[in-house]
Short mmCIF file of C-alpha atoms and ligand atoms in Angstrom, two decimals:
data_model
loop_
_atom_site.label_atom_id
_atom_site.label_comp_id
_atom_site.label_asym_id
_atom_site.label_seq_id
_atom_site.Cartn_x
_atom_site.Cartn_y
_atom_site.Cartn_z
CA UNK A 1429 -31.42 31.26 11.27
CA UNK A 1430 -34.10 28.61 11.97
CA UNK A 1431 -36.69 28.30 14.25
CA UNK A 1432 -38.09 25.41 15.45
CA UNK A 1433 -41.87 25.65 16.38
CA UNK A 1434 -43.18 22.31 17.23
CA UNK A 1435 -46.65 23.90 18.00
CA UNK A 1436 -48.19 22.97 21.24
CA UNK A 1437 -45.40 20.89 22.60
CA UNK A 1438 -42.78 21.74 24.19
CA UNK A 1439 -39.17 20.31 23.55
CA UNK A 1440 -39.41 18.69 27.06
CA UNK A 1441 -42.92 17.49 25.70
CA UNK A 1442 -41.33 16.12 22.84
CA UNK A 1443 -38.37 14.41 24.27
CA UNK A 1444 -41.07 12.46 27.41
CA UNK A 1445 -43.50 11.59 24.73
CA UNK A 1446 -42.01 11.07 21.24
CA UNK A 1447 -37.81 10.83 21.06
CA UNK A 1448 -36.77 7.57 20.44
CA UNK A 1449 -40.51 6.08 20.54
CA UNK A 1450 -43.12 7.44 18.20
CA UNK A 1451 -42.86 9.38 14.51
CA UNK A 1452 -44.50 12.70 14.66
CA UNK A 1453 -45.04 14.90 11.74
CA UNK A 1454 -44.63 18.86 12.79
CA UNK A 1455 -46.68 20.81 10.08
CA UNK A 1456 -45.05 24.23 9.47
CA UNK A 1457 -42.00 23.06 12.01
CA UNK A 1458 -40.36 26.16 9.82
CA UNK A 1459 -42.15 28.92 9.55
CA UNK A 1460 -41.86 30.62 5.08
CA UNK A 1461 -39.13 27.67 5.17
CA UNK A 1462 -36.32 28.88 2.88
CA UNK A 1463 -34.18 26.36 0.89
CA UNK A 1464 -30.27 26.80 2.24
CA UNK A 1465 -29.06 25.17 -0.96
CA UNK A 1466 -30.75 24.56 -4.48
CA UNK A 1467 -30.83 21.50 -6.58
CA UNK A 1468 -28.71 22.83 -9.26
CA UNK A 1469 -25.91 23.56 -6.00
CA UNK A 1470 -26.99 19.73 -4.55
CA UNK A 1471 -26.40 18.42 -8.01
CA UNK A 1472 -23.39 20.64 -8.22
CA UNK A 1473 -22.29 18.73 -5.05
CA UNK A 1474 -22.65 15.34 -6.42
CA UNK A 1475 -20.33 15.99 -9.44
CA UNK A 1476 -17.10 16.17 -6.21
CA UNK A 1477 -15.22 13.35 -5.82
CA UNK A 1478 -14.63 13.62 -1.91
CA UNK A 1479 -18.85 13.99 -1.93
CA UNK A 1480 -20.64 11.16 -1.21
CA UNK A 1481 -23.26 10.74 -3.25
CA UNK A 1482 -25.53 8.22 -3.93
CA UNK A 1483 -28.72 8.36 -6.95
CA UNK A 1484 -31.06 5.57 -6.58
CA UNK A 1485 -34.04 5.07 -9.20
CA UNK A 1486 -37.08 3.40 -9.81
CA UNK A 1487 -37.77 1.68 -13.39
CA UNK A 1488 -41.25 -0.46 -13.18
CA UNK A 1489 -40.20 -3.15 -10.09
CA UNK A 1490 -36.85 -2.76 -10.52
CA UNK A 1491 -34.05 -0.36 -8.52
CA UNK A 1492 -30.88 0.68 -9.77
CA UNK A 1493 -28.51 2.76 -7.50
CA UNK A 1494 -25.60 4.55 -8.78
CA UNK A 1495 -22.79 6.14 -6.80
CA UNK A 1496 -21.14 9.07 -7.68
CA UNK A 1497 -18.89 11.02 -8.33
CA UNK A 1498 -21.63 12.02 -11.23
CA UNK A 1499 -21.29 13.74 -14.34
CA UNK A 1500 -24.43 14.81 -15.75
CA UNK A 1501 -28.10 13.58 -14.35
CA UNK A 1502 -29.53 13.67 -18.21
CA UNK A 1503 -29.67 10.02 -18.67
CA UNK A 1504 -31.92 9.70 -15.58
CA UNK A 1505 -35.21 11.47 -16.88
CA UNK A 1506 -38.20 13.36 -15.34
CA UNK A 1507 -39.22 10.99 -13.02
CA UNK A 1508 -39.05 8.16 -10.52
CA UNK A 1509 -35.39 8.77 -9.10
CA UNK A 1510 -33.72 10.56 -5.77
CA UNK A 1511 -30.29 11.84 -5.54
CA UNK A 1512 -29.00 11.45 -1.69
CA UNK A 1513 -26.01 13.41 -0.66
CA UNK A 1514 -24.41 12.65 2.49
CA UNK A 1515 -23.03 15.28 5.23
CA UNK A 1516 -24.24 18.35 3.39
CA UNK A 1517 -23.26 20.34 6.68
CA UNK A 1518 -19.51 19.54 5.85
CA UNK A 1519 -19.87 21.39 2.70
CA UNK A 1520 -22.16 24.19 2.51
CA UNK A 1521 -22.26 26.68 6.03
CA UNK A 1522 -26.01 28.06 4.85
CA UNK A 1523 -27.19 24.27 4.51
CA UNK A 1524 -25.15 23.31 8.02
CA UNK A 1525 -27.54 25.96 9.46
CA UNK A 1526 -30.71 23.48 9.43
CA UNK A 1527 -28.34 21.63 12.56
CA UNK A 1528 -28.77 24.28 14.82
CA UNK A 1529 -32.65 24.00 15.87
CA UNK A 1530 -32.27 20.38 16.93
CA UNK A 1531 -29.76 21.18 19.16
CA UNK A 1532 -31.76 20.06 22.34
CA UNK A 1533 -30.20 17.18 21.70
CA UNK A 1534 -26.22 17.34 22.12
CA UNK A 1535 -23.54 17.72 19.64
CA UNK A 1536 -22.27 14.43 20.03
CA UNK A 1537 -25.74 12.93 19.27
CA UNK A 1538 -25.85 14.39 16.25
CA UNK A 1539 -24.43 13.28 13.07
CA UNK A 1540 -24.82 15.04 10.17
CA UNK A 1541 -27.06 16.44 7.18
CA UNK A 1542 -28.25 14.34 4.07
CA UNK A 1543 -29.97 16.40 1.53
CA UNK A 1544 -32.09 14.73 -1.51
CA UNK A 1545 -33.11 16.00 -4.34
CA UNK A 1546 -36.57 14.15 -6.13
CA UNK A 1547 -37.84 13.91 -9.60
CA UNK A 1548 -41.89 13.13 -9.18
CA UNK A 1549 -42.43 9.56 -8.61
CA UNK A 1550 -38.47 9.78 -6.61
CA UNK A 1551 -38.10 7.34 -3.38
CA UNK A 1552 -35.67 5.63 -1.93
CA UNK A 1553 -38.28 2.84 -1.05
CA UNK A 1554 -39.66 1.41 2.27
CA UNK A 1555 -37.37 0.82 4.45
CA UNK A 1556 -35.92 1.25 8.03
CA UNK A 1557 -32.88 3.31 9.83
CA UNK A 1558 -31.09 2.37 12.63
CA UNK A 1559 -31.12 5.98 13.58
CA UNK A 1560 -33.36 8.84 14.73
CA UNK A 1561 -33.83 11.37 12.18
CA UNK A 1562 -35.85 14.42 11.28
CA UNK A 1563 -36.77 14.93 7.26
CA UNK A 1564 -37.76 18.46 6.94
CA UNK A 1565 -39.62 19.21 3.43
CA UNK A 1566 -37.74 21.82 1.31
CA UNK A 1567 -39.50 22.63 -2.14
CA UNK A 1568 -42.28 20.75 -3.26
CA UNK A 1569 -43.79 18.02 -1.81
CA UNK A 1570 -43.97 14.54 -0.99
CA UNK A 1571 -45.52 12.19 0.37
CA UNK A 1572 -44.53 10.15 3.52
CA UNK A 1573 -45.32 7.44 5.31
CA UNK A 1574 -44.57 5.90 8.19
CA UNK A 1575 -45.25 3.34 10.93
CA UNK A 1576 -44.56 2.01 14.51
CA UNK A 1577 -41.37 -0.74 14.49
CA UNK A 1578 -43.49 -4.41 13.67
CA UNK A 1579 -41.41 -7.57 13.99
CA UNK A 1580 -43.18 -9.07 11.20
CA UNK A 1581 -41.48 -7.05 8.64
CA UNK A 1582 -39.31 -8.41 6.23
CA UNK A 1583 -36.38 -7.19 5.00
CA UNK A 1584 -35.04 -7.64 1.54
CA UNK A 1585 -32.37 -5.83 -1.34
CA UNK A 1586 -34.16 -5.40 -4.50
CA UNK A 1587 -30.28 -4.37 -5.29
CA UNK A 1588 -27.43 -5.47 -3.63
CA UNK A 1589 -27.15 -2.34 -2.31
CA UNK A 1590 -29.99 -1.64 -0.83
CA UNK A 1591 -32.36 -2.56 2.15
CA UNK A 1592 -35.97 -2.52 1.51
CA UNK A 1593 -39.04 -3.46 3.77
CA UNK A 1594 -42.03 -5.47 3.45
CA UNK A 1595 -45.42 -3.36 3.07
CA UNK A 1596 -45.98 -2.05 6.43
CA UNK A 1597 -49.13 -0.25 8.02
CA UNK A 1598 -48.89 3.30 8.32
CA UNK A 1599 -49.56 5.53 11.12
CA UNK A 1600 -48.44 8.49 9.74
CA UNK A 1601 -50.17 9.36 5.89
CA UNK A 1602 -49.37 12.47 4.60
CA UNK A 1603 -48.19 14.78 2.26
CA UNK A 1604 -45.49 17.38 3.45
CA UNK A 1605 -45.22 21.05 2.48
CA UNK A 1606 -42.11 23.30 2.79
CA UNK A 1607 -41.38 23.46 6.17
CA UNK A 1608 -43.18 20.11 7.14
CA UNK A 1609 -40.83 18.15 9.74
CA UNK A 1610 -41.14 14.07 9.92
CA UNK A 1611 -39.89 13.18 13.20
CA UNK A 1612 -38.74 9.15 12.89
CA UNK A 1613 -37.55 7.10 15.49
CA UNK A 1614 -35.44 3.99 14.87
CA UNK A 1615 -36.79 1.22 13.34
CA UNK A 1616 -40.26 2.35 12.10
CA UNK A 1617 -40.44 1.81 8.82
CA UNK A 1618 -40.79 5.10 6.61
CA UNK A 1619 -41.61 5.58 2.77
CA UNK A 1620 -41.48 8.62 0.84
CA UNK A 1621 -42.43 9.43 -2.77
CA UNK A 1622 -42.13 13.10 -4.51
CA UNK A 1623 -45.09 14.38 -5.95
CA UNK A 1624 -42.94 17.54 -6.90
CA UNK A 1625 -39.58 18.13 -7.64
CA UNK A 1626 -38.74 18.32 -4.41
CA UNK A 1627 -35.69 19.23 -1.45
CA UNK A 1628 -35.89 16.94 1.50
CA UNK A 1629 -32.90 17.76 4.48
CA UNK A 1630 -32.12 14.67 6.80
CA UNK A 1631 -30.79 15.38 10.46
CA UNK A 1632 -29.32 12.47 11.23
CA UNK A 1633 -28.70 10.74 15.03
CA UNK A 1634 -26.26 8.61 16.03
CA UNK A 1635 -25.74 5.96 18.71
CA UNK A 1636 -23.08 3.93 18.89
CA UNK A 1637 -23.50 0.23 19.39
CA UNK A 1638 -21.44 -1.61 22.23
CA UNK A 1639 -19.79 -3.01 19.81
CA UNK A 1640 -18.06 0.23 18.33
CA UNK A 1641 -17.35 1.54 22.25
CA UNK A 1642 -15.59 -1.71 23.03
CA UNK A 1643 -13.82 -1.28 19.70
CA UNK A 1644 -13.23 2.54 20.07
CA UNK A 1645 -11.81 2.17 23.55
CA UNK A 1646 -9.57 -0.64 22.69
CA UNK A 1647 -8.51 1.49 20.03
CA UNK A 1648 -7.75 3.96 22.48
CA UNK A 1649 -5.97 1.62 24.69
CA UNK A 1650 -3.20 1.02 22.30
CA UNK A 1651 -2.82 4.40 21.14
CA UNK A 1652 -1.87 5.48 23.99
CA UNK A 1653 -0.22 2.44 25.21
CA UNK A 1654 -2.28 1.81 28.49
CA UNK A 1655 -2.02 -1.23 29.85
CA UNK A 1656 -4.55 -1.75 32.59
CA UNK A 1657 -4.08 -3.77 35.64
CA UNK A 1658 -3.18 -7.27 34.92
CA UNK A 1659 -5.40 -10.09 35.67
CA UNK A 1660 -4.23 -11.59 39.36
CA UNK A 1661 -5.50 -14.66 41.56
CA UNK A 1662 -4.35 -15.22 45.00
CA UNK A 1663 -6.29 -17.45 46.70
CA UNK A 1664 -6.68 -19.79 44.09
CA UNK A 1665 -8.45 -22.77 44.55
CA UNK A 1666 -7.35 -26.12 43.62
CA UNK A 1667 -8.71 -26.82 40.01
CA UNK A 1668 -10.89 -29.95 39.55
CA UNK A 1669 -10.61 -29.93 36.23
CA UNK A 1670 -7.85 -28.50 34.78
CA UNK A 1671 -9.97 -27.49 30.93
CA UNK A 1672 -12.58 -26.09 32.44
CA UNK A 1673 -12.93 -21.78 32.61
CA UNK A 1674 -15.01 -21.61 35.88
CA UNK A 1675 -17.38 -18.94 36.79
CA UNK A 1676 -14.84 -17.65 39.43
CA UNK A 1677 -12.55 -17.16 36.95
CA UNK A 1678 -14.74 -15.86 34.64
CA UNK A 1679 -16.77 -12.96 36.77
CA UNK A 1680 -12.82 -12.36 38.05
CA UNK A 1681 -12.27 -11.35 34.13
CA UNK A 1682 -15.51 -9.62 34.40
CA UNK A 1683 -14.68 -7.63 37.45
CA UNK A 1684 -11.22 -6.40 35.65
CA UNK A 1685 -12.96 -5.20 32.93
CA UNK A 1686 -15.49 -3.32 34.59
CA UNK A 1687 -12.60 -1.72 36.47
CA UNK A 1688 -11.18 -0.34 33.72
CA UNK A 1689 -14.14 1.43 33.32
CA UNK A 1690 -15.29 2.72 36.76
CA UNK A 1691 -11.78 5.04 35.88
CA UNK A 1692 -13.30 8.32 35.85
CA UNK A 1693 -10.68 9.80 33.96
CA UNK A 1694 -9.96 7.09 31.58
CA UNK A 1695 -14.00 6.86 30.84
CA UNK A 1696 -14.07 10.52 30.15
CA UNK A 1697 -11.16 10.85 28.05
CA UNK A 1698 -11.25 8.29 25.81
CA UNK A 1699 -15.25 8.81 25.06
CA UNK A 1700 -14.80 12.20 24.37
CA UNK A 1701 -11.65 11.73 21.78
CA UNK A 1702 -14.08 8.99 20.35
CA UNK A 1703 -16.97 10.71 20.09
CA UNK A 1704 -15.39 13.91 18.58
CA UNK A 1705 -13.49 12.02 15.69
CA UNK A 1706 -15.04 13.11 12.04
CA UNK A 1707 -16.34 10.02 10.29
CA UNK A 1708 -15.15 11.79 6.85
CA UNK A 1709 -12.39 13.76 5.74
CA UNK A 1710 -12.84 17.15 6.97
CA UNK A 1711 -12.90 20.49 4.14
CA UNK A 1712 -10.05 22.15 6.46
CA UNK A 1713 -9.99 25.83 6.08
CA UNK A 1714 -5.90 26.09 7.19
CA UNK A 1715 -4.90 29.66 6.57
CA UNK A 1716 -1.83 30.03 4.61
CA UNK A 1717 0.56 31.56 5.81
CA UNK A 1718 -0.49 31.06 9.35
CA UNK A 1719 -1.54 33.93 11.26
CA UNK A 1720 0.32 35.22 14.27
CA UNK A 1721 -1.51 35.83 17.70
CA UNK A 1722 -1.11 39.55 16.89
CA UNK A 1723 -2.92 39.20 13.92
CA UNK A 1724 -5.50 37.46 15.33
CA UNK A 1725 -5.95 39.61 18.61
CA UNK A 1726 -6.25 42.82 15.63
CA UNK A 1727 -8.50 40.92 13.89
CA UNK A 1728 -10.72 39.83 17.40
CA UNK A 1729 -10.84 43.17 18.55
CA UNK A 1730 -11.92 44.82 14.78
CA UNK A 1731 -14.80 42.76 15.30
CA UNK A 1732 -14.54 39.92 13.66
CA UNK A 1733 -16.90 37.11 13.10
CA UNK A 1734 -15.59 33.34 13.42
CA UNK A 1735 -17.14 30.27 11.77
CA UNK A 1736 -16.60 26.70 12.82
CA UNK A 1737 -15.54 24.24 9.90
CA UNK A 1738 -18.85 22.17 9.14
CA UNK A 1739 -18.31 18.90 10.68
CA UNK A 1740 -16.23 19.26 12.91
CA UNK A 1741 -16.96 17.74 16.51
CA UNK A 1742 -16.50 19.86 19.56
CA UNK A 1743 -17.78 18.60 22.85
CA UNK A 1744 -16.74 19.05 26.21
CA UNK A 1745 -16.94 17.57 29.87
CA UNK A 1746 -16.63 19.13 33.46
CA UNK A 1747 -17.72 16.93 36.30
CA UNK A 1748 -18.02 19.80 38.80
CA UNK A 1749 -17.41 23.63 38.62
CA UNK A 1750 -13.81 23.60 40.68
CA UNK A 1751 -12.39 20.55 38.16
CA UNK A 1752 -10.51 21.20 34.90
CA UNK A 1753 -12.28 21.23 32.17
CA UNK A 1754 -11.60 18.73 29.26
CA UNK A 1755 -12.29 20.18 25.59
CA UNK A 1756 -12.24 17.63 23.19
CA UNK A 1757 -11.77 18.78 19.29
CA UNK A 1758 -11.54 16.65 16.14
CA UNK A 1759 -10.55 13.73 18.81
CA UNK A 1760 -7.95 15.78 20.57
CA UNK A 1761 -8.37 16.80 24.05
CA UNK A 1762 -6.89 19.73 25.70
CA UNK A 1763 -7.56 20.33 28.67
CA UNK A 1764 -8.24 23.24 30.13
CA UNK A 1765 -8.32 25.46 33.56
CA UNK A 1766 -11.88 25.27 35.83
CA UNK A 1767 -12.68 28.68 35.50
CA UNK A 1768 -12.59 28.70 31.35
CA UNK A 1769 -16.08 27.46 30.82
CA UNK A 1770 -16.79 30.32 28.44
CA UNK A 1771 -14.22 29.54 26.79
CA UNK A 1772 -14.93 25.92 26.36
CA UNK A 1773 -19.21 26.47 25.62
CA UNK A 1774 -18.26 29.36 23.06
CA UNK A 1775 -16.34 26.57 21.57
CA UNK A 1776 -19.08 23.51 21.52
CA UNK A 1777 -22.17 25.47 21.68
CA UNK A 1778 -21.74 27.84 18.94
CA UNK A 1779 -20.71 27.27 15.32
CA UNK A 1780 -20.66 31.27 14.84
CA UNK A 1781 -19.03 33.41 17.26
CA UNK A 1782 -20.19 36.80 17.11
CA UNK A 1783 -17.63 39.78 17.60
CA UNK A 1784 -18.50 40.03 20.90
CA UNK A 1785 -17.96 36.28 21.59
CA UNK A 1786 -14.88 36.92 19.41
CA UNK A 1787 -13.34 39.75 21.66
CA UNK A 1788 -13.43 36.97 24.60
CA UNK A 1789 -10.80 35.09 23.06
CA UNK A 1790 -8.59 38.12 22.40
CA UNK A 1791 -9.15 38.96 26.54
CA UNK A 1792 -6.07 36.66 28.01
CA UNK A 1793 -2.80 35.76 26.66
CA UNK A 1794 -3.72 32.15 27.21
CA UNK A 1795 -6.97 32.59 24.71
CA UNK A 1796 -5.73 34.18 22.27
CA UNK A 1797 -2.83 31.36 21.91
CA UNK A 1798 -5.32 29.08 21.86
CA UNK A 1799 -7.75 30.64 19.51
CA UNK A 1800 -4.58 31.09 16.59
CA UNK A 1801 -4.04 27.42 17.15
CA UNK A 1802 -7.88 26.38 16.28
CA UNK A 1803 -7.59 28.80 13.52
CA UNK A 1804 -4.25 27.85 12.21
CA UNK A 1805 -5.09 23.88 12.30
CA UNK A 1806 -8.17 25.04 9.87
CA UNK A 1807 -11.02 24.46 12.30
CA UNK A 1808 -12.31 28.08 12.80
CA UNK A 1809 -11.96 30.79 10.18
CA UNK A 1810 -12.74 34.27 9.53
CA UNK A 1811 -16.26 34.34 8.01
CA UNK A 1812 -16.30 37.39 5.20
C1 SIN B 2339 -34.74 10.76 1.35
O1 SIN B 2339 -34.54 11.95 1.66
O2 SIN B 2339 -35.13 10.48 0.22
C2 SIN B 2339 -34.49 9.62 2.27
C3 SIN B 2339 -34.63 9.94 3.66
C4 SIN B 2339 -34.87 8.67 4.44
O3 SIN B 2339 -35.87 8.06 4.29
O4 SIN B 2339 -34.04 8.29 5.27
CO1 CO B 2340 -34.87 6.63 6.03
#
């Protein structure tokens, strides 16, 4: 397990004074910071097709990036070139672990794990996210930099496939150590260059633009074949002229809309079968054959330990403590009575459940159903 020690702040103090507005560096943010995964296991990684892996490098001014599936890293050298790999946490439980501290931050804020690997001289290049992110320093080091969000800067592709930034001035200078944690907000721009071989592990944020929640609901609209009011206008007045879309009309469409979502229910629904779809194809752990409830209770009460599939989303939403509860899994919701909110926070909260936290879903009929479902569909499974 990780600890997070951000030294004299507080979380609170972090999330008034630096989330979403200034980079901070945390010096020893892990305490004897232990590498979940290795770069022979990373590189090991990159060599699966369903991986996404990406290896950009560095010769003189000019950048190459290769994609991967990859079959050896030979050809690449000593120096001068970084091998990203994308959701980590979907792969490797031990490397999903490096999720858990940041957890102040809700599940459905978070997106997922991207481990590098750097020859000396390695980089990805200036450059700016859209997203908040923390880089904590596995072996070796290397040095960052980063600075506040400037207008000024340029950007540019020195490949067509990537997005660089024009020299920027740095507010942060230094050169991280195991267990170093770069804080970055969106949009500052953020360099980093290995001195070492060296293990860098990106938490990654995500925030969805308007754009992908108008898109996601309407998505969500058709699914499930809602309709919506339609638009209506008694009390027309006479039109002057007849090609014209008037204001009226217009803040009339606006007002429909914006019913749609003042609905409570439909709100809540959608955004949490949204929010909870995987972006990638999930490593389901389906159990075959598929286990009986009896099996499963035996197993609970043995003591057990359950793991949650890296990946997958679990969030849930109860307006007040005498409504249902809505659990929403892998973009399915099931809902779920008022009084289960153990149930549902053992669910979303934890990616391990103990064999205590186990035994609470061998406790009621209606659990323990339940329970062999999540396990049978692959989403929790026994941990050895
Ligand atoms: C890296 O780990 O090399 C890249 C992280 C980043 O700058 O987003
Ligand atoms: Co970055």
């Amino acid at each position: 397990m990780y600890t997070l020690n951000l030294g004299k702040l507080t979380v609170e103090q972090f999330l008034a004074d630096y989330w979403q507005q200034k980079p901070l560096l945390i010096k020893g943010g892990f305490t004897n910071f232990q590498d979940p995964i290795s770069a022979d296991e990373l590189a090991g990684l990159a060599l699966d097709e369903q991986v996404d892996a990406r290896l950009i490098q560095k010769q003189a001014a000019n950048w190459q990036l290769d994609e991967g599936p990859f079959d050896s890293f030979e050809k690449y050298g000593e120096q001068d070139w970084t091998l990203l790999v994308q959701a980590v946490d979907y792969w490797q439980p031990d490397a999903a672990k490096l999720l858990e501290p940041f957890r102040f931050i809700p599940n459905w804020r978070i997106d997922d794990l991207m481990v590098s690997y750097s020859a000396p001289g390695g980089g990805v290049g200036p450059h700016l996210d859209q997203y908040d992110v923390f880089i904590i320093q596995g072996m070796g080091k290397r040095r960052w930099r980063v600075g506040m969000p400037d207008a000024s800067l340029e950007q540019f592709c020195p490949h067509p496939r990537l997005l660089q930034v024009t020299e920027f001035q740095a507010c942060i200078d230094e050169v991280m150590e195991p267990g170093d944690i770069l804080y970055i907000p969106p949009g500052c721009p953020h360099d980093g260059v290995s001195l070492d071989p060296s293990l860098n592990y990106s938490v990654g944020f995500r925030a969805p633009a308007q754009k992908d929640l108008i898109g996601g609901l309407a998505d969500y609209l058709l699914d499930f074949q809602i309709d919506g009011t339609r638009f209506s206008d008694p009390g027309r007045l006479r039109s002057v002229s007849p090609g014209e879309i008037n204001s009226r009309d217009l803040g009339q469409v606006r007002q429909l809309m914006q019913q749609l979502l003042a609905d409570d229910d439909l709100l809540s629904y959608w955004f949490g079968s949204y929010i909870t779809q995987a972006k990638r194809e999930l490593d389901l752990q389906e159990p075959d054959p598929h286990y009986q409830a009896e099996e499963i209770a035996e197993y609970l009460e043995e003591g057990s330990v359950l793991g949650r599939l890296g990946g997958l989303r679990c969030c849930y939403q109860q307006p007040n403590a005498e409504e249902d509860i809505q659990l929403f899994i892998n973009g399915d919701r099931f809902p779920l009575p008022a009084t289960e909110l153990d149930s549902a926070r053992l669910l979303t909260d934890q990616t391990v459940l103990d064999a205590q936290q186990c035994s609470h879903f061998a406790q009621t009929p209606e659990r323990l159903a339940f329970i062999t479902q999540l396990i049978n569909q692959g989403y929790w499974y026994f941990v050895e």
